[in-house]
Structures are given as structure tokens and as C-alpha cells.
Amino acid sequence: MEVLRAESISKIYCQNAVSLQALRSVSVTIQKGEFVAILGRSGSGKSTLLNILAGLDKPSEGKVYIDGTDIFHLSEEKRTLLRREKIGFVFQAYELLHALTVTENIRLPELTKDADYMRELLDTLEIRQYEKSYPDQLSGGEQQRVSIARALINHPPILFADEPTGNLDSKTERTVIDLLKNLAEKYGTSILMVTHNEDLVKDADRVIRLEDGEIVNG
Ligand SMILES: Nc1ncnc2c1ncn2[C@@H]1O[C@H](COP(=O)(O)OP(=O)(O)O)[C@@H](O)[C@H]1O
Ligand SMILES: [Mg+2]
């Protein structure tokens, strides 16, 4: 079953009369429970693509359908509601709120109070001991794991993750990848993960390679 479809997405950034084409007619389809890796060099358009597919940024051209809904045809308000219901997002720069503790950050988007799942995530991601700590007291890798827990707490049907293991050692990276693969299998979560680690290709059901804003295979 198709959960996401993007048709001919182009993105042009304009800054100080200079325009830069970050995406060139990119089309992608994601099935339920599929684990897709997006690979490409720095600057190839990976974050831009992820932000647009998740409805966080608008394309210059093209359409994105989530469960059949044209998301850029919706009002800002309705798009936010759709995102809250259907999407989890792990940001490259974590984007944690510094005045809130670890548990408060994770609970932030929580709609259902599922204490067991909270505990499971804290344990699996090995951040249980930091429950009452603040983000500034944590290392980059620990903050990254908090942002992963936050993205997962609502059981989103689609998870977008922008280099979610970029600051983790290889053992912790393995733990996170296994957690994501389990979720895809157990709950049918569709996962789109940006990485530049070629080793993770074998974990994905499918790989999309971006070069200079274009898909070169997949
Ligand atoms: N907000 C922005 N304004 C202008 N240019 C941008 C902006 N965001 C990204 N870019 C440019 O778009 C291109 C793709 O960036 P990005 O999607 O962040 O690549 P990646 O995530 O693969 O490193 C780069 O050349 C980058 O400099
Ligand atoms: Mg990026």
C-alpha cells in the first residue's frame, strides 16, 4: 500500500538575487512498512527533499501526496494537523527545547499517554538515566537519541530521519538502525532515512541516490 507519493518535485532557493536549484524533478513513492535510505553527498539536496516530503517546506514545483492527500493543497493549519497525526521527524540538528528535560522533550508531541512505550524507548535508546536531565547536560549523540525518541513517541505511520546516526558511535548506530527496522516490521512504519553511510545500504529495503538534486537510481 502506498503511503507517500511525490511527483516531479523541484526546489529553487532564491537569496540576494542568486537562485540555486536544490532539487530537479524528483519523484518518489513509499510503501507501507518500507525502509528507504536516501544517500548522497553533502549539498546534494537530501535535507531539502526530506523537508518537502514531510510538509515542512514547500516545493517550487511538484506535488506530495500523503495517504492520497495533496499536502500542499491544504491550509497551513490542516497540513500541521496532518503532520502531527502521520509524521515523525528526526532533525539533523536535533532541535530539542533547552528549557525542558529529556522526558518533557519526548512527551511534547504525545497525544496518547503511553508510559510503557516511553520507558521502552528510553531503555532501547539507552537514555533512561537522563530522564530528568536537560539537553545541555547531554552529549551530541545522547541529544540525537532523545530526538529519535521524540519522533517515535506517537507511533507515526511515516518516519523521516535526517542523518539520525550522524553523531553516534558504530555500536549505538546499530542499536538505532535495529530499532527502526523493528518498528517498520512490527507497526508497518514507513521510514525514510537520510545518511551518507554506505554501510547502512544493506539495512534498507531500497536506496535512493541523490546527486546534484537529481535521483540517479532507485
Ligand atoms: N534555506 C536555504 N537557502 C538557500 N540555499 C539552501 C537552503 N537550504 C539548502 N540550500 C542549498 O541547497 C543545496 C542542497 O542543500 P541540502 O538539501 O541541505 O543538502 P544535503 O542535505 O544533501 O547536504 C545546497 O547547495 C545548499 O547550500
Ligand atoms: Mg542535510
PDB file of C-alpha atoms and ligand atoms in Angstrom:
ATOM      1  CA  MET A   1       0.000   0.000   0.000  1.00  0.00           C
ATOM      2  CA  GLU A   2       1.310   3.400  -0.997  1.00  0.00           C
ATOM      3  CA  VAL A   3       1.631   5.909   1.869  1.00  0.00           C
ATOM      4  CA  LEU A   4       3.587   8.648   0.185  1.00  0.00           C
ATOM      5  CA  ARG A   5       3.962   9.817  -3.380  1.00  0.00           C
ATOM      6  CA  ALA A   6       5.984  12.781  -4.594  1.00  0.00           C
ATOM      7  CA  GLU A   7       5.641  13.871  -8.214  1.00  0.00           C
ATOM      8  CA  SER A   8       8.251  15.945 -10.039  1.00  0.00           C
ATOM      9  CA  ILE A   9       9.491  17.946  -7.060  1.00  0.00           C
ATOM     10  CA  SER A  10      11.704  20.894  -7.881  1.00  0.00           C
ATOM     11  CA  LYS A  11      13.085  23.373  -5.389  1.00  0.00           C
ATOM     12  CA  ILE A  12      14.780  26.637  -6.195  1.00  0.00           C
ATOM     13  CA  TYR A  13      16.208  28.709  -3.347  1.00  0.00           C
ATOM     14  CA  CYS A  14      16.447  32.437  -4.035  1.00  0.00           C
ATOM     15  CA  GLN A  15      18.766  34.515  -1.913  1.00  0.00           C
ATOM     16  CA  ASN A  16      20.040  38.017  -2.648  1.00  0.00           C
ATOM     17  CA  ALA A  17      19.094  37.729  -6.317  1.00  0.00           C
ATOM     18  CA  VAL A  18      21.020  34.449  -6.560  1.00  0.00           C
ATOM     19  CA  SER A  19      18.992  31.347  -7.284  1.00  0.00           C
ATOM     20  CA  LEU A  20      20.084  27.801  -6.665  1.00  0.00           C
ATOM     21  CA  GLN A  21      18.252  24.705  -7.843  1.00  0.00           C
ATOM     22  CA  ALA A  22      18.414  22.208  -4.961  1.00  0.00           C
ATOM     23  CA  LEU A  23      16.023  19.612  -6.458  1.00  0.00           C
ATOM     24  CA  ARG A  24      15.305  18.795 -10.104  1.00  0.00           C
ATOM     25  CA  SER A  25      12.079  16.972 -10.830  1.00  0.00           C
ATOM     26  CA  VAL A  26      12.382  14.311  -8.125  1.00  0.00           C
ATOM     27  CA  SER A  27       9.650  11.644  -7.954  1.00  0.00           C
ATOM     28  CA  VAL A  28       9.419   9.123  -5.106  1.00  0.00           C
ATOM     29  CA  THR A  29       6.866   6.565  -3.929  1.00  0.00           C
ATOM     30  CA  ILE A  30       6.986   4.930  -0.493  1.00  0.00           C
ATOM     31  CA  GLN A  31       5.020   1.844   0.512  1.00  0.00           C
ATOM     32  CA  LYS A  32       3.707   0.985   3.974  1.00  0.00           C
ATOM     33  CA  GLY A  33       6.414  -0.585   6.126  1.00  0.00           C
ATOM     34  CA  GLU A  34       9.172   0.211   3.654  1.00  0.00           C
ATOM     35  CA  PHE A  35      12.605   1.242   4.959  1.00  0.00           C
ATOM     36  CA  VAL A  36      14.181   3.559   2.391  1.00  0.00           C
ATOM     37  CA  ALA A  37      17.636   5.080   2.639  1.00  0.00           C
ATOM     38  CA  ILE A  38      18.468   8.345   0.868  1.00  0.00           C
ATOM     39  CA  LEU A  39      22.145   8.600   0.066  1.00  0.00           C
ATOM     40  CA  GLY A  40      24.147  11.427  -1.411  1.00  0.00           C
ATOM     41  CA  ARG A  41      26.991  13.818  -0.793  1.00  0.00           C
ATOM     42  CA  SER A  42      26.699  16.921   1.281  1.00  0.00           C
ATOM     43  CA  GLY A  43      24.777  19.540  -0.713  1.00  0.00           C
ATOM     44  CA  SER A  44      23.067  17.008  -2.996  1.00  0.00           C
ATOM     45  CA  GLY A  45      19.590  18.022  -1.724  1.00  0.00           C
ATOM     46  CA  LYS A  46      18.849  15.291   0.850  1.00  0.00           C
ATOM     47  CA  SER A  47      17.609  17.581   3.645  1.00  0.00           C
ATOM     48  CA  THR A  48      15.653  19.715   1.178  1.00  0.00           C
ATOM     49  CA  LEU A  49      13.881  16.622  -0.159  1.00  0.00           C
ATOM     50  CA  LEU A  50      13.086  15.288   3.316  1.00  0.00           C
ATOM     51  CA  ASN A  51      11.707  18.643   4.491  1.00  0.00           C
ATOM     52  CA  ILE A  52       9.431  18.878   1.450  1.00  0.00           C
ATOM     53  CA  LEU A  53       8.192  15.273   1.692  1.00  0.00           C
ATOM     54  CA  ALA A  54       7.344  15.921   5.353  1.00  0.00           C
ATOM     55  CA  GLY A  55       5.485  19.133   4.511  1.00  0.00           C
ATOM     56  CA  LEU A  56       7.914  21.337   6.447  1.00  0.00           C
ATOM     57  CA  ASP A  57       8.961  23.292   3.367  1.00  0.00           C
ATOM     58  CA  LYS A  58       7.159  23.994   0.097  1.00  0.00           C
ATOM     59  CA  PRO A  59       8.417  22.810  -3.276  1.00  0.00           C
ATOM     60  CA  SER A  60       8.818  25.320  -6.132  1.00  0.00           C
ATOM     61  CA  GLU A  61       7.057  22.773  -8.331  1.00  0.00           C
ATOM     62  CA  GLY A  62       5.527  19.347  -7.909  1.00  0.00           C
ATOM     63  CA  LYS A  63       3.113  17.590  -5.593  1.00  0.00           C
ATOM     64  CA  VAL A  64       3.335  15.483  -2.446  1.00  0.00           C
ATOM     65  CA  TYR A  65       0.536  13.079  -1.516  1.00  0.00           C
ATOM     66  CA  ILE A  66       0.361  11.512   1.945  1.00  0.00           C
ATOM     67  CA  ASP A  67      -2.281   8.773   2.126  1.00  0.00           C
ATOM     68  CA  GLY A  68      -3.714  10.259  -1.043  1.00  0.00           C
ATOM     69  CA  THR A  69      -3.972  13.839   0.292  1.00  0.00           C
ATOM     70  CA  ASP A  70      -2.233  16.575  -1.687  1.00  0.00           C
ATOM     71  CA  ILE A  71      -0.487  18.149   1.335  1.00  0.00           C
ATOM     72  CA  PHE A  72       0.410  21.493  -0.267  1.00  0.00           C
ATOM     73  CA  HIS A  73      -3.177  21.941  -1.321  1.00  0.00           C
ATOM     74  CA  LEU A  74      -4.162  22.053   2.367  1.00  0.00           C
ATOM     75  CA  SER A  75      -4.175  25.177   4.527  1.00  0.00           C
ATOM     76  CA  GLU A  76      -1.129  25.621   6.770  1.00  0.00           C
ATOM     77  CA  GLU A  77      -3.298  24.648   9.737  1.00  0.00           C
ATOM     78  CA  LYS A  78      -4.622  21.445   8.171  1.00  0.00           C
ATOM     79  CA  ARG A  79      -1.136  20.495   6.997  1.00  0.00           C
ATOM     80  CA  THR A  80       0.135  20.873  10.583  1.00  0.00           C
ATOM     81  CA  LEU A  81      -2.642  18.592  11.825  1.00  0.00           C
ATOM     82  CA  LEU A  82      -1.862  16.004   9.159  1.00  0.00           C
ATOM     83  CA  ARG A  83       1.819  16.151  10.081  1.00  0.00           C
ATOM     84  CA  ARG A  84       1.055  15.681  13.770  1.00  0.00           C
ATOM     85  CA  GLU A  85      -1.042  12.629  13.025  1.00  0.00           C
ATOM     86  CA  LYS A  86       1.071  10.925  10.387  1.00  0.00           C
ATOM     87  CA  ILE A  87       4.668  12.077  10.622  1.00  0.00           C
ATOM     88  CA  GLY A  88       7.634  11.731  12.949  1.00  0.00           C
ATOM     89  CA  PHE A  89      10.734  13.745  12.088  1.00  0.00           C
ATOM     90  CA  VAL A  90      14.275  13.396  13.391  1.00  0.00           C
ATOM     91  CA  PHE A  91      16.126  16.628  12.620  1.00  0.00           C
ATOM     92  CA  GLN A  92      19.772  16.703  11.646  1.00  0.00           C
ATOM     93  CA  ALA A  93      20.399  19.316  14.369  1.00  0.00           C
ATOM     94  CA  TYR A  94      18.110  17.606  16.973  1.00  0.00           C
ATOM     95  CA  GLU A  95      16.010  20.780  17.618  1.00  0.00           C
ATOM     96  CA  LEU A  96      15.412  19.972  21.300  1.00  0.00           C
ATOM     97  CA  LEU A  97      13.905  22.575  23.626  1.00  0.00           C
ATOM     98  CA  HIS A  98      16.590  23.535  26.086  1.00  0.00           C
ATOM     99  CA  ALA A  99      14.296  24.643  28.894  1.00  0.00           C
ATOM    100  CA  LEU A 100      12.652  21.204  29.013  1.00  0.00           C
ATOM    101  CA  THR A 101      14.019  17.953  30.434  1.00  0.00           C
ATOM    102  CA  VAL A 102      14.627  14.843  28.355  1.00  0.00           C
ATOM    103  CA  THR A 103      11.234  13.292  29.210  1.00  0.00           C
ATOM    104  CA  GLU A 104       9.441  16.604  28.685  1.00  0.00           C
ATOM    105  CA  ASN A 105      11.029  16.949  25.251  1.00  0.00           C
ATOM    106  CA  ILE A 106       9.994  13.435  24.259  1.00  0.00           C
ATOM    107  CA  ARG A 107       6.485  13.829  25.643  1.00  0.00           C
ATOM    108  CA  LEU A 108       5.995  17.145  23.854  1.00  0.00           C
ATOM    109  CA  PRO A 109       4.126  15.853  20.802  1.00  0.00           C
ATOM    110  CA  GLU A 110       2.488  12.985  22.675  1.00  0.00           C
ATOM    111  CA  LEU A 111      -1.200  12.549  22.002  1.00  0.00           C
ATOM    112  CA  THR A 112      -1.728   9.316  23.902  1.00  0.00           C
ATOM    113  CA  LYS A 113      -0.157   8.875  27.315  1.00  0.00           C
ATOM    114  CA  ASP A 114       1.717   5.647  26.793  1.00  0.00           C
ATOM    115  CA  ALA A 115       4.126   5.354  29.723  1.00  0.00           C
ATOM    116  CA  ASP A 116       5.190   1.818  28.768  1.00  0.00           C
ATOM    117  CA  TYR A 117       6.252   2.888  25.304  1.00  0.00           C
ATOM    118  CA  MET A 118       8.105   5.888  26.781  1.00  0.00           C
ATOM    119  CA  ARG A 119      10.024   3.501  29.039  1.00  0.00           C
ATOM    120  CA  GLU A 120      10.713   1.119  26.159  1.00  0.00           C
ATOM    121  CA  LEU A 121      12.141   3.944  24.039  1.00  0.00           C
ATOM    122  CA  LEU A 122      14.264   5.330  26.885  1.00  0.00           C
ATOM    123  CA  ASP A 123      15.653   1.849  27.566  1.00  0.00           C
ATOM    124  CA  THR A 124      16.258   0.848  23.962  1.00  0.00           C
ATOM    125  CA  LEU A 125      17.975   4.144  23.186  1.00  0.00           C
ATOM    126  CA  GLU A 126      19.936   3.939  26.462  1.00  0.00           C
ATOM    127  CA  ILE A 127      18.907   7.371  27.708  1.00  0.00           C
ATOM    128  CA  ARG A 128      16.826   6.297  30.729  1.00  0.00           C
ATOM    129  CA  GLN A 129      19.405   7.685  33.184  1.00  0.00           C
ATOM    130  CA  TYR A 130      18.986  11.164  31.644  1.00  0.00           C
ATOM    131  CA  GLU A 131      15.201  11.316  32.087  1.00  0.00           C
ATOM    132  CA  LYS A 132      15.373  14.401  34.296  1.00  0.00           C
ATOM    133  CA  SER A 133      18.435  15.970  32.674  1.00  0.00           C
ATOM    134  CA  TYR A 134      18.344  18.966  30.337  1.00  0.00           C
ATOM    135  CA  PRO A 135      19.621  18.746  26.735  1.00  0.00           C
ATOM    136  CA  ASP A 136      22.669  20.928  27.509  1.00  0.00           C
ATOM    137  CA  GLN A 137      23.843  18.291  30.001  1.00  0.00           C
ATOM    138  CA  LEU A 138      23.902  15.632  27.271  1.00  0.00           C
ATOM    139  CA  SER A 139      26.429  14.828  24.551  1.00  0.00           C
ATOM    140  CA  GLY A 140      25.511  15.285  20.888  1.00  0.00           C
ATOM    141  CA  GLY A 141      24.875  11.582  20.468  1.00  0.00           C
ATOM    142  CA  GLU A 142      22.614  11.492  23.539  1.00  0.00           C
ATOM    143  CA  GLN A 143      20.627  14.506  22.300  1.00  0.00           C
ATOM    144  CA  GLN A 144      20.309  12.787  18.945  1.00  0.00           C
ATOM    145  CA  ARG A 145      18.742   9.756  20.668  1.00  0.00           C
ATOM    146  CA  VAL A 146      16.313  11.994  22.565  1.00  0.00           C
ATOM    147  CA  SER A 147      15.216  13.499  19.244  1.00  0.00           C
ATOM    148  CA  ILE A 148      14.714   9.969  17.875  1.00  0.00           C
ATOM    149  CA  ALA A 149      12.509   9.044  20.863  1.00  0.00           C
ATOM    150  CA  ARG A 150      10.507  12.247  20.400  1.00  0.00           C
ATOM    151  CA  ALA A 151       9.892  11.422  16.739  1.00  0.00           C
ATOM    152  CA  LEU A 152       8.677   7.919  17.629  1.00  0.00           C
ATOM    153  CA  ILE A 153       6.510   8.539  20.704  1.00  0.00           C
ATOM    154  CA  ASN A 154       3.293   8.993  18.709  1.00  0.00           C
ATOM    155  CA  HIS A 155       3.787   5.830  16.621  1.00  0.00           C
ATOM    156  CA  PRO A 156       3.810   7.861  13.395  1.00  0.00           C
ATOM    157  CA  PRO A 157       2.955   5.839  10.265  1.00  0.00           C
ATOM    158  CA  ILE A 158       5.787   7.661   8.460  1.00  0.00           C
ATOM    159  CA  LEU A 159       9.139   8.469   9.999  1.00  0.00           C
ATOM    160  CA  PHE A 160      11.573  10.889   8.370  1.00  0.00           C
ATOM    161  CA  ALA A 161      15.070  10.857   9.785  1.00  0.00           C
ATOM    162  CA  ASP A 162      17.796  13.234   8.615  1.00  0.00           C
ATOM    163  CA  GLU A 163      21.160  11.592   9.334  1.00  0.00           C
ATOM    164  CA  PRO A 164      19.788  10.197  12.641  1.00  0.00           C
ATOM    165  CA  THR A 165      23.003   8.350  13.440  1.00  0.00           C
ATOM    166  CA  GLY A 166      25.460  11.037  12.322  1.00  0.00           C
ATOM    167  CA  ASN A 167      26.718  11.605  15.868  1.00  0.00           C
ATOM    168  CA  LEU A 168      26.625   8.050  17.171  1.00  0.00           C
ATOM    169  CA  ASP A 169      29.419   5.505  17.563  1.00  0.00           C
ATOM    170  CA  SER A 170      29.005   2.383  15.431  1.00  0.00           C
ATOM    171  CA  LYS A 171      27.562   0.256  18.249  1.00  0.00           C
ATOM    172  CA  THR A 172      24.880   2.815  19.133  1.00  0.00           C
ATOM    173  CA  GLU A 173      24.235   3.377  15.441  1.00  0.00           C
ATOM    174  CA  ARG A 174      23.485  -0.337  15.112  1.00  0.00           C
ATOM    175  CA  THR A 175      21.048  -0.153  18.070  1.00  0.00           C
ATOM    176  CA  VAL A 176      19.179   2.728  16.433  1.00  0.00           C
ATOM    177  CA  ILE A 177      19.026   1.094  12.987  1.00  0.00           C
ATOM    178  CA  ASP A 178      17.750  -2.154  14.541  1.00  0.00           C
ATOM    179  CA  LEU A 179      15.106  -0.193  16.484  1.00  0.00           C
ATOM    180  CA  LEU A 180      13.916   1.482  13.278  1.00  0.00           C
ATOM    181  CA  LYS A 181      13.834  -1.796  11.365  1.00  0.00           C
ATOM    182  CA  ASN A 182      11.820  -3.411  14.179  1.00  0.00           C
ATOM    183  CA  LEU A 183       9.292  -0.583  14.098  1.00  0.00           C
ATOM    184  CA  ALA A 184       8.915  -0.932  10.342  1.00  0.00           C
ATOM    185  CA  GLU A 185       8.239  -4.644  10.790  1.00  0.00           C
ATOM    186  CA  LYS A 186       6.125  -4.536  13.957  1.00  0.00           C
ATOM    187  CA  TYR A 187       3.950  -1.486  13.257  1.00  0.00           C
ATOM    188  CA  GLY A 188       4.305  -1.126   9.489  1.00  0.00           C
ATOM    189  CA  THR A 189       6.062   2.217   9.932  1.00  0.00           C
ATOM    190  CA  SER A 190       7.436   3.594   6.671  1.00  0.00           C
ATOM    191  CA  ILE A 191      10.895   5.037   7.166  1.00  0.00           C
ATOM    192  CA  LEU A 192      12.835   7.485   5.021  1.00  0.00           C
ATOM    193  CA  MET A 193      16.315   7.856   6.350  1.00  0.00           C
ATOM    194  CA  VAL A 194      18.964  10.213   5.035  1.00  0.00           C
ATOM    195  CA  THR A 195      22.502   9.018   5.541  1.00  0.00           C
ATOM    196  CA  HIS A 196      25.893   9.245   3.956  1.00  0.00           C
ATOM    197  CA  ASN A 197      26.985   5.964   5.462  1.00  0.00           C
ATOM    198  CA  GLU A 198      27.214   3.460   2.598  1.00  0.00           C
ATOM    199  CA  ASP A 199      27.332   0.610   5.143  1.00  0.00           C
ATOM    200  CA  LEU A 200      23.678   1.207   6.004  1.00  0.00           C
ATOM    201  CA  VAL A 201      22.570   0.465   2.445  1.00  0.00           C
ATOM    202  CA  LYS A 202      22.254  -3.242   3.220  1.00  0.00           C
ATOM    203  CA  ASP A 203      19.789  -2.496   6.026  1.00  0.00           C
ATOM    204  CA  ALA A 204      17.384  -0.676   3.750  1.00  0.00           C
ATOM    205  CA  ASP A 205      14.705  -2.249   1.551  1.00  0.00           C
ATOM    206  CA  ARG A 206      15.589   0.316  -1.098  1.00  0.00           C
ATOM    207  CA  VAL A 207      18.115   3.067  -1.697  1.00  0.00           C
ATOM    208  CA  ILE A 208      17.559   6.401  -3.401  1.00  0.00           C
ATOM    209  CA  ARG A 209      20.725   8.129  -4.533  1.00  0.00           C
ATOM    210  CA  LEU A 210      20.725  11.884  -4.975  1.00  0.00           C
ATOM    211  CA  GLU A 211      23.327  13.734  -6.999  1.00  0.00           C
ATOM    212  CA  ASP A 212      23.111  17.448  -7.529  1.00  0.00           C
ATOM    213  CA  GLY A 213      19.371  17.479  -6.802  1.00  0.00           C
ATOM    214  CA  GLU A 214      18.536  14.539  -9.032  1.00  0.00           C
ATOM    215  CA  ILE A 215      17.781  10.883  -8.397  1.00  0.00           C
ATOM    216  CA  VAL A 216      20.463   8.827 -10.086  1.00  0.00           C
ATOM    217  CA  ASN A 217      18.858   5.448  -9.369  1.00  0.00           C
ATOM    218  CA  GLY A 218      16.091   3.879  -7.283  1.00  0.00           C
TER     219      GLY A 218
HETATM  220  N1  LIG B   1      17.491  27.734   3.064  1.00  0.00           N
HETATM  221  C1  LIG B   1      18.341  27.682   2.030  1.00  0.00           C
HETATM  222  N2  LIG B   1      18.597  28.774   1.287  1.00  0.00           N
HETATM  223  C2  LIG B   1      19.442  28.734   0.232  1.00  0.00           C
HETATM  224  N3  LIG B   1      20.077  27.627  -0.180  1.00  0.00           N
HETATM  225  C3  LIG B   1      19.881  26.494   0.528  1.00  0.00           C
HETATM  226  C4  LIG B   1      18.999  26.458   1.661  1.00  0.00           C
HETATM  227  N4  LIG B   1      18.982  25.186   2.158  1.00  0.00           N
HETATM  228  C5  LIG B   1      19.815  24.471   1.385  1.00  0.00           C
HETATM  229  N5  LIG B   1      20.352  25.246   0.395  1.00  0.00           N
HETATM  230  C6  LIG B   1      21.263  24.785  -0.675  1.00  0.00           C
HETATM  231  O1  LIG B   1      20.623  23.731  -1.378  1.00  0.00           O
HETATM  232  C7  LIG B   1      21.545  22.687  -1.694  1.00  0.00           C
HETATM  233  C8  LIG B   1      21.066  21.377  -1.075  1.00  0.00           C
HETATM  234  O2  LIG B   1      21.139  21.501   0.350  1.00  0.00           O
HETATM  235  P1  LIG B   1      20.678  20.342   1.339  1.00  0.00           P
HETATM  236  O3  LIG B   1      19.335  19.900   0.944  1.00  0.00           O
HETATM  237  O4  LIG B   1      20.852  20.858   2.720  1.00  0.00           O
HETATM  238  O5  LIG B   1      21.736  19.194   1.020  1.00  0.00           O
HETATM  239  P2  LIG B   1      22.191  17.922   1.878  1.00  0.00           P
HETATM  240  O6  LIG B   1      21.215  17.706   2.967  1.00  0.00           O
HETATM  241  O7  LIG B   1      22.252  16.802   0.882  1.00  0.00           O
HETATM  242  O8  LIG B   1      23.563  18.242   2.402  1.00  0.00           O
HETATM  243  C9  LIG B   1      22.894  23.146  -1.175  1.00  0.00           C
HETATM  244  O9  LIG B   1      23.597  23.741  -2.231  1.00  0.00           O
HETATM  245  C10 LIG B   1      22.539  24.164  -0.118  1.00  0.00           C
HETATM  246  O10 LIG B   1      23.545  25.130   0.022  1.00  0.00           O
HETATM  247 MG    MG B   2      21.464  17.606   5.085  1.00  0.00          MG
END
